Coordinates of C-alpha atoms in Angstrom, one line a residue:
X1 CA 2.4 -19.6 -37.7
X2 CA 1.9 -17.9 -34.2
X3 CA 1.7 -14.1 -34.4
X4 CA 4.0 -12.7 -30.9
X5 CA 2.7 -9.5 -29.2
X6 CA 5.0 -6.4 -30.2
X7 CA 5.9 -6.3 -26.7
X8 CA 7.8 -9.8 -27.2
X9 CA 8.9 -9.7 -30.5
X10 CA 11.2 -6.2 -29.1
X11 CA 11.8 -8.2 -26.6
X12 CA 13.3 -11.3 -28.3
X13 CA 15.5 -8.7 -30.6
X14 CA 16.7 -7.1 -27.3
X15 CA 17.7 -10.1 -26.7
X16 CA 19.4 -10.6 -29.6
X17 CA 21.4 -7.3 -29.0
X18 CA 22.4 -8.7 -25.6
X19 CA 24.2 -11.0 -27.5
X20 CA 25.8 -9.2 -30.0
X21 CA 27.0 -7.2 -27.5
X22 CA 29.1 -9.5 -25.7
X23 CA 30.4 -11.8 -29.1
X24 CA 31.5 -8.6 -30.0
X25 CA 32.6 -6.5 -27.5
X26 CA 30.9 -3.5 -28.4
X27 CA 27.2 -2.5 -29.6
X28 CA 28.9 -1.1 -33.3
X29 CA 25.9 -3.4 -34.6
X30 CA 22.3 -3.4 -33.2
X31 CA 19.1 -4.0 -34.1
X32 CA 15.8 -1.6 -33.4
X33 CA 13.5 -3.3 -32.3
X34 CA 10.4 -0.8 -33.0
X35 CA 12.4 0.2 -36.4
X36 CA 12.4 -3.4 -37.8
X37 CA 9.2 -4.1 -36.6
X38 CA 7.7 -1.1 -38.0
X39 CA 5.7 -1.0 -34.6
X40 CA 5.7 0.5 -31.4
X41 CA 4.1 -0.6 -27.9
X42 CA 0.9 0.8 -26.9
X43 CA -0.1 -1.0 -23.4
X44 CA -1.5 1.7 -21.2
X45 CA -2.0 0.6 -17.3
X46 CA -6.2 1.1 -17.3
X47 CA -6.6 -0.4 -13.5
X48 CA -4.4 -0.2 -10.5
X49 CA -2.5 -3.0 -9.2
X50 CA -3.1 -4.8 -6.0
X51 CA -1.7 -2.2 -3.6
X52 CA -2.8 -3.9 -0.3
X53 CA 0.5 -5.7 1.4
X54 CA -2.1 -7.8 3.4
X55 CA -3.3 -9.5 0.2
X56 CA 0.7 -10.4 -0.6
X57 CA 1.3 -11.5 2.1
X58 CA -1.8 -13.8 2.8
X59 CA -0.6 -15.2 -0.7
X60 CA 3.1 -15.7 0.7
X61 CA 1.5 -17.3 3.6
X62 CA -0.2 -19.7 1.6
X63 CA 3.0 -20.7 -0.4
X64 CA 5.6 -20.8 2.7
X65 CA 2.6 -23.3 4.2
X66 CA 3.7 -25.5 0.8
X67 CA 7.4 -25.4 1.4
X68 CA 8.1 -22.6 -0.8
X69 CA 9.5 -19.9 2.0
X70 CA 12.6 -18.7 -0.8
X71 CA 9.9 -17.9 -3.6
X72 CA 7.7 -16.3 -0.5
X73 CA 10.6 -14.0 0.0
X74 CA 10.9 -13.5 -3.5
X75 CA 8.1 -11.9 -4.0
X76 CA 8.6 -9.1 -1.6
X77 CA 12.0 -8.3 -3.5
X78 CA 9.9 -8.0 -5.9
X79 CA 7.7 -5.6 -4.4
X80 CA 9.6 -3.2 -2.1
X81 CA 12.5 -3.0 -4.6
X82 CA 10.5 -3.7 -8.0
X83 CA 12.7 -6.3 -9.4
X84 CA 12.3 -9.0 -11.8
X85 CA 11.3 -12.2 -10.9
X86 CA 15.0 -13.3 -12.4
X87 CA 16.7 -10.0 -10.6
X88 CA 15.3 -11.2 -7.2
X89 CA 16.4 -14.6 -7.8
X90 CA 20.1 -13.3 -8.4
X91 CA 20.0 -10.8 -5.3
X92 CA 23.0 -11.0 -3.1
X93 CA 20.3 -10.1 0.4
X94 CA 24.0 -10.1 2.6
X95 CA 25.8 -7.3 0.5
X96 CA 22.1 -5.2 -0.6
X97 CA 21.7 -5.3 3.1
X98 CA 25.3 -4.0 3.9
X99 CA 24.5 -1.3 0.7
X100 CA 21.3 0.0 2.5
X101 CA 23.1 0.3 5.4
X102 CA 25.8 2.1 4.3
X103 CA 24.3 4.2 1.6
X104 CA 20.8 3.7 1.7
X105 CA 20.6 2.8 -1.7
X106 CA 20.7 -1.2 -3.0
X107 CA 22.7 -1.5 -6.3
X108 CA 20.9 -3.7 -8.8
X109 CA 23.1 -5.2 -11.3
X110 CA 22.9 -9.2 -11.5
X111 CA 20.0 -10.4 -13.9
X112 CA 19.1 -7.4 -15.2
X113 CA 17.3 -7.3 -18.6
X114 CA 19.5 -6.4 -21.6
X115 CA 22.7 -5.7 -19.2
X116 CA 21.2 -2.8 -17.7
X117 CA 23.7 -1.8 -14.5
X118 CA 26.7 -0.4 -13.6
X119 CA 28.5 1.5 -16.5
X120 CA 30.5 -0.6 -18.8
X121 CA 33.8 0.3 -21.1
X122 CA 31.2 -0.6 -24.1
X123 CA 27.9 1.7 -22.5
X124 CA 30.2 4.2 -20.4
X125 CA 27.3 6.5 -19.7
X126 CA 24.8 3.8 -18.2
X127 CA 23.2 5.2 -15.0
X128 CA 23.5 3.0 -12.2
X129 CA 20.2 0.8 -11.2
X130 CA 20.3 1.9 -7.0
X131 CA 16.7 1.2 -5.3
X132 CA 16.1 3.9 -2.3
X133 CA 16.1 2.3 1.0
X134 CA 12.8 2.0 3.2
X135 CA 11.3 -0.1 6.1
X136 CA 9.9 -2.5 3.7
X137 CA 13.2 -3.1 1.9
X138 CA 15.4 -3.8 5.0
X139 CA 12.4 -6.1 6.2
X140 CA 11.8 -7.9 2.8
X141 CA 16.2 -7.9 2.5
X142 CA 16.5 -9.1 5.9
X143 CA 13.8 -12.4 5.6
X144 CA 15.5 -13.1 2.2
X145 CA 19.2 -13.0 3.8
X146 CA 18.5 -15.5 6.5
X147 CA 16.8 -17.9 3.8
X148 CA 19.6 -17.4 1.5
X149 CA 22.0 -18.1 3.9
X150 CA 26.0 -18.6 2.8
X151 CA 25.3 -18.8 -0.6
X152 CA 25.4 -15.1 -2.5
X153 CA 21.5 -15.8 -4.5
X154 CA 17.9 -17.3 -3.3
X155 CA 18.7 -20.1 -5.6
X156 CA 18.3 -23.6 -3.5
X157 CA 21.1 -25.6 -3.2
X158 CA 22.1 -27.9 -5.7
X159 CA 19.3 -26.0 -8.1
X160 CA 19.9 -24.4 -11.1
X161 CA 18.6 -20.5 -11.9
X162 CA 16.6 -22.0 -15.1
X163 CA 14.8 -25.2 -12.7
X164 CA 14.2 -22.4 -10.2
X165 CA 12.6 -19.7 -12.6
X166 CA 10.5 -22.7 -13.7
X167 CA 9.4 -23.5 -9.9
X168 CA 8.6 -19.7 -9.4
X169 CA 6.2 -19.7 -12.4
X170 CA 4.7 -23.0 -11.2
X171 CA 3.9 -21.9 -7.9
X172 CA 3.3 -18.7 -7.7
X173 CA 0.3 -17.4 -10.4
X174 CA -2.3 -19.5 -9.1
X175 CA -1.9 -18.4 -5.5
X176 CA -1.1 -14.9 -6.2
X177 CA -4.6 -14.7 -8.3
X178 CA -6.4 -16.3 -5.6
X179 CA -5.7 -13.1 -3.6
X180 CA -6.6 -10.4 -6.1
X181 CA -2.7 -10.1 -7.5
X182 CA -3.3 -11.3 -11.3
X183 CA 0.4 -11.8 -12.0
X184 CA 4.3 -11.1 -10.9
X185 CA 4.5 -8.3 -12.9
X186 CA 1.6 -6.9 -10.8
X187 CA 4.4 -6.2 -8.0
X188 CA 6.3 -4.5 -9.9
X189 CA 3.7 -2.0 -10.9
X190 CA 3.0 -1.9 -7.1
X191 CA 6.1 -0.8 -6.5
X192 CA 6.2 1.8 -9.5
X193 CA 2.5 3.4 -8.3
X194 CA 3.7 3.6 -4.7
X195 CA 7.1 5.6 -5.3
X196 CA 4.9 8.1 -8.0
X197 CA 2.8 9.0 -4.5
X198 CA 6.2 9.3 -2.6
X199 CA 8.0 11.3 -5.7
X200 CA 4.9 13.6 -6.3
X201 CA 3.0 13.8 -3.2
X202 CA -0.2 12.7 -5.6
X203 CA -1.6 9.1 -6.6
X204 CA 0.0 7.5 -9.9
X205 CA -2.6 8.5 -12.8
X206 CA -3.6 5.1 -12.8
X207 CA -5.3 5.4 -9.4
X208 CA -6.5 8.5 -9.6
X209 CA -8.0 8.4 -13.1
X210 CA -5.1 10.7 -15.0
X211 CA -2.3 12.9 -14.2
X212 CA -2.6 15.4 -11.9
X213 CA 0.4 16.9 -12.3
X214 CA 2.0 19.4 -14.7
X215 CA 3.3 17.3 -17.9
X216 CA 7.4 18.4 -17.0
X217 CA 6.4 17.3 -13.1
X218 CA 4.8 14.2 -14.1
X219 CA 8.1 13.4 -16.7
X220 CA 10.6 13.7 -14.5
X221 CA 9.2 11.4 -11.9
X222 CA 8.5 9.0 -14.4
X223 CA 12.2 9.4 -15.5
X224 CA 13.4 8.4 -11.9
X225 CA 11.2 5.4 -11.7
X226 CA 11.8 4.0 -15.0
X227 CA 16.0 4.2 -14.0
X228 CA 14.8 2.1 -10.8
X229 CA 12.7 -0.5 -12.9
X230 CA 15.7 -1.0 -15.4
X231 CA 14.1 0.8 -17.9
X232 CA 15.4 3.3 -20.7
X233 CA 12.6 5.0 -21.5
X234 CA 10.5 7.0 -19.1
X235 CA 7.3 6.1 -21.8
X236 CA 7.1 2.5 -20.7
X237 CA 5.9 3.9 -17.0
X238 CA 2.4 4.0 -19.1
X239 CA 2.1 -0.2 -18.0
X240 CA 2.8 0.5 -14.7
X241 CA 1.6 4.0 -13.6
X242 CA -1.2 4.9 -16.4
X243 CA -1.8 7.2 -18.5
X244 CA 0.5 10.8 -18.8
X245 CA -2.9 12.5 -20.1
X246 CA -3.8 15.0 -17.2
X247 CA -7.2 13.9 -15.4
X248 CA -10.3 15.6 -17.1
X249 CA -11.7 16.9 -13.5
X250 CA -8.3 18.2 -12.5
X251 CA -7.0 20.1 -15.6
X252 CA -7.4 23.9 -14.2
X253 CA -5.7 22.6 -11.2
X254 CA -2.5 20.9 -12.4
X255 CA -0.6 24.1 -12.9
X256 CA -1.3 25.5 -9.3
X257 CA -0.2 21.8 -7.5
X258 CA 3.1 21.9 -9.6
X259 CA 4.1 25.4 -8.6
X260 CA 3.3 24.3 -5.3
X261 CA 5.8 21.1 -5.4
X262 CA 8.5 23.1 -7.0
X263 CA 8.5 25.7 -4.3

């Protein structure tokens, strides 16, 4: 008797792909989610995310005081690399480390949602999930490694990945509210705002009130952000970044800033 958003009804027939997948060894049958639902997603990003690191890491502060340092460290996985909660629990911190040293990429592939990683002999043209390197990655990888220690995950000892998930969502929404962060998924739209600005040179439409780019600029950065989220379609960046409508104000100047970028 309980009617589930659209976004987690597709999400529990994704789900059910995931398994088809594997019982079968190939994806000959799969479900559509927005086909069989006869419905299609329509969450638009309206405000911007907590973008302050101070306010994370008051709220990390808070939770390493309570014993919780591996969820601490968690958290900025989630937020210089934009992971999943689950994806950052999985993390091998020793090898992403030795990746970012010797490519300057990290290769996401454990815990990712609906298999999304390295190619496959069943999905031989998936592009492979690699996070561009930066300050706050090797910092956020490097505190994470240390607390993971000899084991290859952040998952305690003796714990299991399904008693940990359930200790990360006990712990961390009350704290992270107290400090203007309304949720985990708040990171990861964090994450997706602040590489827009490095991508484009501009602010993600979300914080500047629409895009201010030209529609084919604006698409392909949401294109390479939405491969580094684990995400298929470049239209589900409208949860994280905003709207792709071009900014009232800023219309006559779009074309000029895009000729600008591409020279």
């Amino acid at each position: 008797g309980k009617t589930l958003a659209v976004a987690t009804a597709q999400n529990r027939l994704s789900t059910c792909n995931v398994v088809l997948k594997y019982l079968r060894g190939n994806r000959d049958i799969r479900i559509r989610p927005a086909i069989a639902l006869e419905a299609q997603r329509h969450t638009v990003r309206t405000e911007p995310p907590q973008l302050c690191r101070r306010a994370l890491a008051n709220a990390q502060s808070e939770l390493s005081d309570k014993g919780q340092n591996r969820i601490a460290a968690m958290l900025s996985l989630c937020r210089e690399l934009g992971l999943r909660v689950r994806e950052a629990a999985l993390l091998d911190c020793w090898q992403a480390l030795d990746q970012a040293a010797a490519r300057g990429e990290v290769s996401i592939v454990r815990g990712t949602k609906g298999g999304r990683s390295k190619s496959t002999l069943t999905s031989p043209s998936r592009v492979e999930r690699l996070i561009p390197v930066t300050n706050h990655v090797i910092s956020a990888l490097t505190i994470a490694a240390k607390l993971q220690g000899r084991r290859d995950n952040l998952i305690p000892e003796g714990s299991k990945l399904v008693d940990f998930m359930a200790n990360i969502r006990r712990h961390t929404r009350p704290v992270l509210q107290q400090y203007g962060i309304k949720n985990r998924h708040e990171l990861r739209a964090a994450y997706a705002c602040d590489r827009y600005q490095k991508l484009t040179g501009l602010p993600a439409p979300v914080v500047a009130g629409g895009r201010q780019l030209s529609k084919d600029a604006d698409k392909k950065a949401r294109e390479t952000i939405a491969c580094e989220l684990g995400h298929s379609r470049p239209d589900v960046l409208n949860a994280y970044i905003g709207t792709s409508k071009a900014k009232p104000s800023d219309k006559t100047a779009i074309l000029a800033r895009s000729e600008l970028l591409e020279n």
